[in-house]
Amino acid sequence: MEGFAAYPSAPNTIGHSIETAEHLLSKRQRKNSFKTWRTTSIPGEFLFSPIRKSIEECDFLLFDISYPNFNVIYEVGYAIGKRKPILPVINRTLEDAGKYLRYLGIFDTITFEEIENGDDIYNIVNSFSDNSKPISIDNEINQLQPVYILDTLRRGEVISRIFSSVKSARIGFRSFDPKEQPRLSAMEAIKEVSASSGVIIPLLGIGAEDHEMHNLRAAFLIGLAHGMEKEALIIQQGEDPVPLDYREFVSPINHPSDVANLIGDFALRAFAALQKSGDTSIGEPRSFLESLTLGSSAAENEYKSLHRYFVETHEYQRALRGEGRIVVGRKGSGKTAIFWRVRDRKRDDPNLIVLDLKPDGYQLRKFKEQVLKMMQEGTKEHTITAFWEYLLLLEICHKILEADRKKYLRDPELYERYMEISAQYRTDDYIQTGDFSERMSKLLSNIDQNFKSEFGNDDDIKLDQEKLTNLLHLHDVKSLKVAISNYMRSKDGIWILIDNVDKGWPPTGLQPDDILMVRTLVESTRKIEREFNREGFDCNSLIFIRNDVYELLVDNTADRGKEGLIEIDWTDREWLREVLRRRLVYSGADEKLRFDSIWRQICNPIIDAKDSSDYLIDMCLMRPRFLIQILEYCVSSAVNLKHEKIEVEDIKKGSYSFSLGLIDNFGYELRDVYSDAEDIIYAFIECDYILSYQEVRQRVIESGFREEQADNLISLLIWFSFFGVERGLNDVRYIYDTHYKMPLLVGGVEQDQLSKVTYIINPAFWPSLQIITE
């Protein structure tokens, strides 16, 4: 054994303990050539140089993670990237030591030890050094989506520009989105970085929402990228201090417009790295679990490979046939997966024009800030509908010009119609901008500039419908429609697919204007469908919305039920098992085997006298994304502990990690529809799993809500599956068991029945809330 290095997270956290351990280890040094490394500063040398050297020369490393420290988290990532065994420790004698880990997620599936003194460190190092092995890194580069991006909880213009520029560079990418998955585990980060030819990491300034957790994730990812020698683009706007370990690698920007050049240079390096990459596996996988690839729990990160294991449900078939206009489902139910698969299937037909639009939440907020302020209250609905219609017509033109840019030169009949579209569309530089989000941003900026040039900076001016319409429309809408109709004589139809309209809501929750924007978008697609169908060609639209947002939408709509609805419900456990089976087969399992046979090969079949796959399904709230996430956590624990298959211990650890993330996830969902309810779940820490109405109501009121709010909040917790209802002996039902129909669950008119039922906390929340079950 050549040596180990210890890295404290803050002054005096484990310094004295390290000195004591060094004294004890020095006795062993004479016997086994054991030495310790201490990090010191060398004048005139980059601070990172001696740290990197000590990491690379050691056989294993001990890291103090008692408190959040960007440099230490970076060094953990760097050591893992260099395939060094690591041992994180927490000093339990310190106040709030390790508390931040509850929200971070990185160390959910990496074993760490708790220490109090030098003897503890000596004993840990003594035992760890004899059996230490590095964390496996064996993923090949993802050839279809080789770039990995760290997203932020709230997208501003810089982050929006990053995604737009990457799309414009035509680089396939994957991302970590904290809005969809609040916790980033170490195993997921390692898998994603090792499968990348390059990573893009924006740093957030002090004061930005979630800045500390985001920058800790960033530090870990940067360390991994540097350790694995990946191309890394680290972007920071502003002058906030950057941790010393990676300060020299940061690319500062003064304005969001600087992003495009940085991405352009990065893209060349990432492409070059991709060309050089062959098999980037490091060592031979020891087991099937180590080489297991479940795809991604987020469809955005696997849309190019989704066809290999996508489960074609009845809802998907209905969407493909155009039997509805709105696709609704819970977060994580598979809406976006259907979006991508319908898009790809329709794109296979060259005679269809297919729009796949995913508005950036930042652009929707920008619309509210720049355009809605101009409107008189009575003109809002009509004018926003007209704006959406105008924007969609522009996008149809853009897609036509893009799809047939080569074909029209070989088809004389098509040529004239194509040129007519081009003449109408190219009346300004809208077409010159990259992806949809960037084009929308350009359009909004033009509107804002035109407003200021005519009316100055007077924000109190409210425009009537005619003036506002003239301001919004930079093209002649009637001429656009005529040009599109003429062109579509040579085509079979148009499909308009719109996702992400329910992302990017403000931290204060949904406001009336947010619902108005969604409702007018729906109305604009209906209007376009109706007009084009009258012209004699098919036009279909699908808008993908969370069902809780949809409920708010229809509650504010006079003609409730008018829209054709496709509801995504996962009520059959066998379908969820099939989701896992197909991904396991894709990763190498025998496709001829049934799920149960494959499952027994990779997982202990029983936990707590229950089938282990049922145990995980009980935890997932009948959402495919959550089921994949739970299994990923379990696999991470098994791989980290060198288990040949997933054991009961791994299921318990995986369930706990998932449960912690679920609380954050539900907090965001609750905040969207009821801003004050974000933390309501914490009112039930350490309570019994079975509660009476009076007990539930009391906890809600004690958490700071008024008595008249209590029943609405209880209904909300039932709707979000936190509570189930006991219907009889061993008969507990949750909202997803009744297709999200509240009266079917509680047995009658909702508010009249709340006091008459017994409440069961969903098992998914038991581990994190330490629910009493005995």
XYZ file of N, CA and C in Angstrom, residues 388-472:
255
model
N -50.470 32.925 -30.410
C -50.115 31.505 -30.550
C -50.358 31.036 -31.987
N -51.489 31.437 -32.552
C -51.801 31.035 -33.929
C -50.723 31.545 -34.882
N -50.346 32.791 -34.716
C -49.310 33.387 -35.556
C -47.980 32.643 -35.408
N -47.609 32.362 -34.166
C -46.342 31.662 -33.908
C -46.344 30.266 -34.524
N -47.461 29.551 -34.405
C -47.550 28.198 -34.966
C -47.512 28.234 -36.492
N -48.141 29.233 -37.098
C -48.078 29.367 -38.559
C -46.634 29.609 -39.021
N -45.905 30.435 -38.273
C -44.499 30.654 -38.604
C -43.701 29.366 -38.502
N -44.008 28.582 -37.475
C -43.276 27.320 -37.295
C -43.617 26.310 -38.386
N -44.844 26.305 -38.838
C -45.209 25.425 -39.961
C -44.412 25.822 -41.200
N -44.328 27.117 -41.452
C -43.523 27.593 -42.589
C -42.065 27.174 -42.424
N -41.539 27.373 -41.245
C -40.142 27.018 -40.981
C -39.905 25.529 -41.234
N -40.819 24.691 -40.752
C -40.663 23.247 -40.923
C -40.757 22.856 -42.397
N -41.664 23.473 -43.152
C -41.781 23.187 -44.589
C -40.471 23.520 -45.302
N -39.936 24.708 -45.020
C -38.691 25.126 -45.671
C -37.528 24.222 -45.276
N -37.528 23.758 -44.051
C -36.464 22.878 -43.580
C -36.602 21.476 -44.166
N -37.827 20.945 -44.171
C -38.042 19.559 -44.586
C -37.813 19.353 -46.078
N -38.176 20.349 -46.889
C -38.118 20.176 -48.354
C -37.054 21.050 -49.010
N -36.019 21.407 -48.247
C -35.017 22.329 -48.786
C -34.223 21.727 -49.954
N -34.203 20.423 -50.083
C -33.536 19.778 -51.218
C -34.553 19.300 -52.264
N -35.679 18.829 -51.756
C -36.675 18.227 -52.637
C -37.238 19.232 -53.635
N -37.456 20.484 -53.213
C -38.140 21.445 -54.093
C -37.340 21.758 -55.353
N -36.012 21.602 -55.282
C -35.173 21.875 -56.453
C -35.349 20.830 -57.549
N -35.829 19.644 -57.175
C -35.997 18.558 -58.143
C -37.445 18.406 -58.596
N -38.342 19.233 -58.059
C -39.769 19.097 -58.347
C -40.301 20.444 -58.834
N -40.482 20.595 -60.142
C -40.935 21.895 -60.684
C -42.262 22.356 -60.100
N -43.179 21.414 -59.886
C -44.486 21.793 -59.346
C -44.351 22.305 -57.912
N -43.467 21.656 -57.146
C -43.264 22.052 -55.758
C -42.489 23.362 -55.661
N -41.643 23.628 -56.650
C -40.730 24.772 -56.593
C -41.483 26.086 -56.382
N -42.521 26.304 -57.187
C -43.245 27.566 -57.110
C -43.903 27.752 -55.744
N -44.501 26.697 -55.215
C -45.169 26.794 -53.911
C -44.144 27.008 -52.791
N -43.017 26.337 -52.914
C -41.950 26.486 -51.919
C -41.450 27.930 -51.882
N -41.253 28.496 -53.068
C -40.780 29.872 -53.135
C -41.809 30.850 -52.592
N -43.099 30.525 -52.740
C -44.148 31.374 -52.172
C -44.067 31.370 -50.643
N -43.883 30.167 -50.066
C -43.714 30.066 -48.614
C -42.488 30.862 -48.178
N -41.391 30.678 -48.900
C -40.144 31.349 -48.544
C -40.309 32.865 -48.593
N -40.977 33.368 -49.612
C -41.159 34.815 -49.751
C -41.970 35.383 -48.593
N -43.011 34.665 -48.185
C -43.843 35.139 -47.081
C -43.091 35.089 -45.747
N -42.292 34.047 -45.575
C -41.666 33.775 -44.277
C -40.440 34.648 -44.036
N -39.686 34.929 -45.068
C -38.398 35.590 -44.895
C -38.512 37.111 -44.904
N -39.608 37.634 -44.398
C -39.758 39.095 -44.370
C -38.974 39.718 -43.224
N -38.438 38.908 -42.320
C -37.519 39.427 -41.297
C -36.524 38.327 -40.958
N -35.676 38.570 -39.966
C -34.601 37.619 -39.670
C -35.034 36.544 -38.671
N -36.350 36.364 -38.504
C -36.846 35.305 -37.605
C -36.259 33.950 -37.990
N -36.183 33.657 -39.288
C -35.738 32.349 -39.756
C -34.261 32.097 -39.478
N -33.497 33.147 -39.284
C -32.058 32.977 -39.141
C -31.669 32.467 -37.764
N -32.589 32.443 -36.825
C -32.288 32.027 -35.464
C -32.445 30.527 -35.316
N -31.735 29.934 -34.325
C -31.623 28.484 -34.184
C -32.888 27.699 -33.959
N -33.104 27.234 -32.723
C -34.230 26.346 -32.456
C -35.477 27.148 -32.105
N -36.554 26.419 -31.803
C -37.838 27.071 -31.561
C -37.757 28.075 -30.413
N -37.112 27.693 -29.308
C -37.024 28.598 -28.158
C -36.312 29.884 -28.534
N -35.252 29.755 -29.322
C -34.506 30.946 -29.698
C -35.292 31.800 -30.687
N -36.023 31.155 -31.582
C -36.859 31.924 -32.515
C -37.967 32.655 -31.770
N -38.551 31.981 -30.794
C -39.588 32.620 -29.996
C -39.006 33.797 -29.217
N -37.796 33.612 -28.682
C -37.137 34.696 -27.954
C -36.889 35.887 -28.873
N -36.465 35.615 -30.105
C -36.213 36.682 -31.067
C -37.505 37.429 -31.391
N -38.574 36.677 -31.572
C -39.857 37.294 -31.880
C -40.321 38.189 -30.737
N -40.179 37.707 -29.504
C -40.591 38.499 -28.348
C -39.730 39.747 -28.202
N -38.442 39.625 -28.475
C -37.559 40.790 -28.394
C -37.947 41.834 -29.434
N -38.292 41.374 -30.637
C -38.731 42.306 -31.683
C -39.998 43.046 -31.274
N -40.934 42.293 -30.689
C -42.187 42.917 -30.236
C -41.898 43.974 -29.183
N -41.014 43.626 -28.233
C -40.674 44.559 -27.163
C -39.991 45.810 -27.724
N -39.085 45.623 -28.676
C -38.388 46.764 -29.282
C -39.357 47.652 -30.058
N -40.279 47.030 -30.793
C -41.265 47.809 -31.557
C -42.165 48.621 -30.618
N -42.515 48.015 -29.504
C -43.335 48.721 -28.517
C -42.592 49.953 -27.990
N -41.320 49.752 -27.645
C -40.548 50.861 -27.071
C -40.275 51.951 -28.100
N -40.063 51.546 -29.342
C -39.807 52.557 -30.366
C -41.026 53.427 -30.618
N -42.213 52.874 -30.388
C -43.435 53.638 -30.649
C -43.952 54.342 -29.408
N -43.785 53.698 -28.230
C -44.399 54.249 -27.017
C -43.385 54.589 -25.933
N -42.100 54.358 -26.192
C -41.096 54.655 -25.190
C -41.088 53.623 -24.080
N -40.684 54.041 -22.887
C -40.565 53.116 -21.753
C -41.741 53.217 -20.791
N -42.840 53.722 -21.265
C -44.024 53.864 -20.419
C -44.735 52.525 -20.298
N -44.528 51.841 -19.163
C -45.119 50.523 -18.951
C -46.603 50.583 -18.611
N -47.117 51.782 -18.383
C -48.525 51.901 -17.998
C -49.470 51.926 -19.197
N -48.919 51.988 -20.419
C -49.766 52.041 -21.619
C -50.386 50.668 -21.871
N -51.695 50.651 -22.077
C -52.400 49.421 -22.426
C -52.988 49.585 -23.815
N -52.686 48.626 -24.688
C -53.104 48.743 -26.086
C -54.419 48.021 -26.318
N -55.220 48.581 -27.234
C -56.449 47.884 -27.603
C -56.085 46.745 -28.552
N -57.103 45.949 -28.895
C -56.874 44.721 -29.655
C -56.236 44.986 -31.015
N -56.703 46.002 -31.739
C -56.187 46.264 -33.083
C -54.717 46.677 -33.046
N -54.365 47.630 -32.147
C -52.986 48.092 -32.068
C -52.045 46.971 -31.620
N -52.523 46.168 -30.680
C -51.679 45.088 -30.179
C -51.465 44.017 -31.238
N -52.507 43.701 -31.995
C -52.386 42.707 -33.063
C -51.381 43.171 -34.105
N -51.443 44.451 -34.477
C -50.487 44.995 -35.443
C -49.061 44.941 -34.906
N -48.931 45.126 -33.600
C -47.605 45.086 -32.987
C -47.056 43.662 -32.946
N -47.932 42.692 -32.682
C -47.502 41.298 -32.541
C -47.159 40.666 -33.882
